[in-house]
Amino acid sequence: MSDNITAGLPAVLDETNPSASFGMTYTAPDGRRYRYARAGAVALVVGNLLQSSAQDTGDQNIAATAAAVGATSITTAAMTVTANQYAGGYVTVTVTPGLGSTYRIKSHAAYTAAAATFELEEPIQVALTATSTLDFVANPYNLVVVFPITPTGVPVGVAVNDLAINGYGWIQVAGPCNIKNDAAGALTVGVQVMPSTSVAGNIRLGTAGLPVIGNAITGIAASVNGLVFLNIS
């Protein structure tokens, strides 16, 4: 299947098995854009603003072992991960050699406090040594959650239909989108909006310190749904 689809509105999906890859895009004729995602441990409700799964700081600043240019796997110092926890996600090099390189992870086994080997989608471009350090980052569209009042990840989209726990389907990331304003106050047309700091999954007037996810297309009263022009991705 292509990594991008351009057609009518996407089908309403709540799948138990994936039919597309995480992050695959779907663009409607009017420019509304969607990405394929998987719900996390809490069911999602239509209109929820969504966040990527919370970062795992224990899988950052991990020492690498030597890997030559052209290698298609990376082995690390001791880690604890479940099987394919980072499949479809990324490993990025944070300390030279190899600084700035980011590779997509294809697959890996489970490890408990042991050296871990990750198979990659593309070959190593700059050789790694034992002084290289790595951060592991899950695919942002895998195990998405309702955006909490204290962020633990990044905005990834808005639920366009209900999704069961671990369900797969489309979420909206750009264009006119129905989403709920929180009780903090009315929104006027054109203002920037951000995640609510009082109601999970809602929005509020944009202020410093949180990411802007779009602009109000119309005025939206407090505690009421309205149209926002999303510009998440």
mmCIF file of C-alpha atoms in Angstrom, residues 40-203:
data_model
loop_
_atom_site.group_PDB
_atom_site.id
_atom_site.type_symbol
_atom_site.label_atom_id
_atom_site.label_comp_id
_atom_site.label_asym_id
_atom_site.label_seq_id
_atom_site.Cartn_x
_atom_site.Cartn_y
_atom_site.Cartn_z
ATOM 1 C CA GLY A 40 -3.236 3.284 23.624
ATOM 2 C CA ALA A 41 -4.498 1.868 26.903
ATOM 3 C CA VAL A 42 -7.551 4.179 27.046
ATOM 4 C CA ALA A 43 -10.326 4.259 24.436
ATOM 5 C CA LEU A 44 -10.522 7.432 22.321
ATOM 6 C CA VAL A 45 -13.647 9.522 21.745
ATOM 7 C CA VAL A 46 -14.459 11.513 18.618
ATOM 8 C CA GLY A 47 -13.242 15.099 19.025
ATOM 9 C CA ASN A 48 -10.452 14.246 21.491
ATOM 10 C CA LEU A 49 -7.182 16.086 20.965
ATOM 11 C CA LEU A 50 -4.500 13.387 20.994
ATOM 12 C CA GLN A 51 -0.869 13.084 22.083
ATOM 13 C CA SER A 52 1.911 10.646 21.297
ATOM 14 C CA SER A 53 2.683 8.037 23.947
ATOM 15 C CA ALA A 54 4.718 9.358 26.878
ATOM 16 C CA GLN A 55 8.455 9.394 26.383
ATOM 17 C CA ASP A 56 10.523 6.731 28.172
ATOM 18 C CA THR A 57 13.490 8.608 29.615
ATOM 19 C CA GLY A 58 15.093 5.279 30.554
ATOM 20 C CA ASP A 59 15.706 4.640 26.855
ATOM 21 C CA GLN A 60 17.656 7.852 26.282
ATOM 22 C CA ASN A 61 21.418 8.399 26.370
ATOM 23 C CA ILE A 62 22.068 4.707 25.749
ATOM 24 C CA ALA A 63 25.634 3.712 24.861
ATOM 25 C CA ALA A 64 26.090 2.150 21.418
ATOM 26 C CA THR A 65 28.530 -0.519 20.311
ATOM 27 C CA ALA A 66 30.607 -0.216 17.148
ATOM 28 C CA ALA A 67 28.605 -0.315 13.905
ATOM 29 C CA ALA A 68 30.159 0.112 10.476
ATOM 30 C CA VAL A 69 28.821 2.158 7.587
ATOM 31 C CA GLY A 70 26.312 0.000 5.722
ATOM 32 C CA ALA A 71 25.313 -2.090 8.758
ATOM 33 C CA THR A 72 21.582 -2.652 9.085
ATOM 34 C CA SER A 73 21.422 -3.163 12.847
ATOM 35 C CA ILE A 74 22.496 -1.354 16.005
ATOM 36 C CA THR A 75 23.477 -3.033 19.269
ATOM 37 C CA THR A 76 23.398 -1.159 22.559
ATOM 38 C CA ALA A 77 24.474 -1.410 26.145
ATOM 39 C CA ALA A 78 21.998 -3.017 28.578
ATOM 40 C CA MET A 79 18.332 -2.117 27.978
ATOM 41 C CA THR A 80 14.930 -3.444 28.993
ATOM 42 C CA VAL A 81 12.356 -3.442 26.174
ATOM 43 C CA THR A 82 9.410 -5.558 25.108
ATOM 44 C CA ALA A 83 9.434 -7.224 21.692
ATOM 45 C CA ASN A 84 9.016 -4.626 18.930
ATOM 46 C CA GLN A 85 8.316 -1.858 21.424
ATOM 47 C CA TYR A 86 10.156 0.518 19.083
ATOM 48 C CA ALA A 87 9.256 -1.105 15.741
ATOM 49 C CA GLY A 88 8.301 1.681 13.354
ATOM 50 C CA GLY A 89 9.939 4.191 15.685
ATOM 51 C CA TYR A 90 13.367 5.768 15.642
ATOM 52 C CA VAL A 91 16.850 5.664 17.068
ATOM 53 C CA THR A 92 18.715 8.968 16.933
ATOM 54 C CA VAL A 93 22.387 9.568 17.648
ATOM 55 C CA THR A 94 22.879 12.256 20.300
ATOM 56 C CA VAL A 95 26.664 12.134 20.864
ATOM 57 C CA THR A 96 29.278 11.791 18.135
ATOM 58 C CA PRO A 97 30.420 9.724 16.228
ATOM 59 C CA GLY A 98 27.283 9.733 14.107
ATOM 60 C CA LEU A 99 25.736 12.786 15.771
ATOM 61 C CA GLY A 100 22.554 13.923 14.023
ATOM 62 C CA SER A 101 21.745 10.632 12.288
ATOM 63 C CA THR A 102 18.280 9.143 12.768
ATOM 64 C CA TYR A 103 17.247 5.653 11.662
ATOM 65 C CA ARG A 104 13.862 3.955 11.518
ATOM 66 C CA ILE A 105 13.631 0.724 13.500
ATOM 67 C CA LYS A 106 12.318 -2.345 11.692
ATOM 68 C CA SER A 107 12.117 -4.879 14.524
ATOM 69 C CA HIS A 108 13.734 -6.160 17.700
ATOM 70 C CA ALA A 109 13.382 -8.886 20.319
ATOM 71 C CA ALA A 110 12.564 -8.454 24.008
ATOM 72 C CA TYR A 111 15.448 -7.772 26.385
ATOM 73 C CA THR A 112 15.724 -7.480 30.148
ATOM 74 C CA ALA A 113 18.768 -5.549 31.387
ATOM 75 C CA ALA A 114 20.768 -6.935 28.456
ATOM 76 C CA ALA A 115 22.553 -5.722 25.337
ATOM 77 C CA ALA A 116 19.840 -5.143 22.711
ATOM 78 C CA THR A 117 20.013 -5.435 18.929
ATOM 79 C CA PHE A 118 17.681 -3.385 16.732
ATOM 80 C CA GLU A 119 17.164 -4.167 13.050
ATOM 81 C CA LEU A 120 16.937 -0.995 10.935
ATOM 82 C CA GLU A 121 14.947 0.007 7.859
ATOM 83 C CA GLU A 122 17.992 1.740 6.351
ATOM 84 C CA PRO A 123 21.769 1.220 6.611
ATOM 85 C CA ILE A 124 24.096 3.119 8.933
ATOM 86 C CA GLN A 125 25.403 6.267 7.208
ATOM 87 C CA VAL A 126 28.127 7.272 9.692
ATOM 88 C CA ALA A 127 30.008 4.631 11.677
ATOM 89 C CA LEU A 128 29.211 4.357 15.389
ATOM 90 C CA THR A 129 31.604 3.584 18.242
ATOM 91 C CA ALA A 130 31.253 2.842 21.950
ATOM 92 C CA THR A 131 31.331 6.601 22.619
ATOM 93 C CA SER A 132 28.222 7.205 20.501
ATOM 94 C CA THR A 133 25.013 7.579 22.505
ATOM 95 C CA LEU A 134 21.474 6.884 21.356
ATOM 96 C CA ASP A 135 17.905 7.914 22.135
ATOM 97 C CA PHE A 136 15.050 5.528 21.291
ATOM 98 C CA VAL A 137 11.717 7.126 20.340
ATOM 99 C CA ALA A 138 8.477 5.262 19.674
ATOM 100 C CA ASN A 139 6.502 6.021 16.534
ATOM 101 C CA PRO A 140 4.347 9.026 17.505
ATOM 102 C CA TYR A 141 1.240 7.400 15.962
ATOM 103 C CA ASN A 142 1.554 4.165 17.925
ATOM 104 C CA LEU A 143 -0.444 3.997 21.186
ATOM 105 C CA VAL A 144 -1.744 7.565 21.063
ATOM 106 C CA VAL A 145 -3.540 8.933 24.128
ATOM 107 C CA VAL A 146 -5.960 11.729 24.977
ATOM 108 C CA PHE A 147 -3.878 14.889 25.371
ATOM 109 C CA PRO A 148 -3.355 15.263 29.147
ATOM 110 C CA ILE A 149 -3.485 18.550 31.068
ATOM 111 C CA THR A 150 0.257 18.172 31.667
ATOM 112 C CA PRO A 151 1.918 17.147 28.373
ATOM 113 C CA THR A 152 4.100 14.036 28.271
ATOM 114 C CA GLY A 153 4.453 13.914 24.476
ATOM 115 C CA VAL A 154 3.581 15.926 21.366
ATOM 116 C CA PRO A 155 0.218 16.692 19.696
ATOM 117 C CA VAL A 156 -0.470 14.160 16.930
ATOM 118 C CA GLY A 157 -4.071 14.757 15.845
ATOM 119 C CA VAL A 158 -7.760 14.648 16.713
ATOM 120 C CA ALA A 159 -9.971 11.541 16.899
ATOM 121 C CA VAL A 160 -12.567 11.577 14.097
ATOM 122 C CA ASN A 161 -14.405 8.530 15.442
ATOM 123 C CA ASP A 162 -14.344 6.459 18.618
ATOM 124 C CA LEU A 163 -11.403 4.035 18.863
ATOM 125 C CA ALA A 164 -11.287 1.095 21.256
ATOM 126 C CA ILE A 165 -8.239 0.338 23.396
ATOM 127 C CA ASN A 166 -5.465 -0.742 20.988
ATOM 128 C CA GLY A 167 -7.766 -0.021 18.035
ATOM 129 C CA TYR A 168 -6.366 1.189 14.684
ATOM 130 C CA GLY A 169 -7.862 3.978 12.593
ATOM 131 C CA TRP A 170 -7.515 7.457 11.104
ATOM 132 C CA ILE A 171 -6.962 10.652 13.102
ATOM 133 C CA GLN A 172 -7.158 14.163 11.637
ATOM 134 C CA VAL A 173 -3.985 16.268 11.548
ATOM 135 C CA ALA A 174 -4.772 19.229 9.253
ATOM 136 C CA GLY A 175 -7.654 21.276 7.895
ATOM 137 C CA PRO A 176 -11.101 22.118 9.337
ATOM 138 C CA CYS A 177 -11.743 19.888 12.352
ATOM 139 C CA ASN A 178 -14.450 19.683 15.034
ATOM 140 C CA ILE A 179 -12.977 19.888 18.537
ATOM 141 C CA LYS A 180 -14.185 21.006 21.977
ATOM 142 C CA ASN A 181 -13.208 24.273 23.654
ATOM 143 C CA ASP A 182 -12.735 24.013 27.426
ATOM 144 C CA ALA A 183 -14.500 26.139 30.074
ATOM 145 C CA ALA A 184 -11.709 28.738 30.357
ATOM 146 C CA GLY A 185 -13.396 31.172 27.989
ATOM 147 C CA ALA A 186 -14.812 31.783 24.533
ATOM 148 C CA LEU A 187 -12.545 31.730 21.476
ATOM 149 C CA THR A 188 -12.814 34.454 18.853
ATOM 150 C CA VAL A 189 -12.413 33.823 15.153
ATOM 151 C CA GLY A 190 -8.796 33.511 14.016
ATOM 152 C CA VAL A 191 -7.131 33.103 17.404
ATOM 153 C CA GLN A 192 -4.450 30.496 17.958
ATOM 154 C CA VAL A 193 -5.522 27.504 20.030
ATOM 155 C CA MET A 194 -3.526 25.075 22.149
ATOM 156 C CA PRO A 195 -4.196 22.013 24.335
ATOM 157 C CA SER A 196 -6.309 22.701 27.405
ATOM 158 C CA THR A 197 -4.540 22.868 30.756
ATOM 159 C CA SER A 198 -7.710 21.964 32.649
ATOM 160 C CA VAL A 199 -9.657 19.411 30.570
ATOM 161 C CA ALA A 200 -7.862 16.499 28.881
ATOM 162 C CA GLY A 201 -8.505 16.331 25.141
ATOM 163 C CA ASN A 202 -9.951 19.871 24.886
ATOM 164 C CA ILE A 203 -8.444 23.116 23.556
#
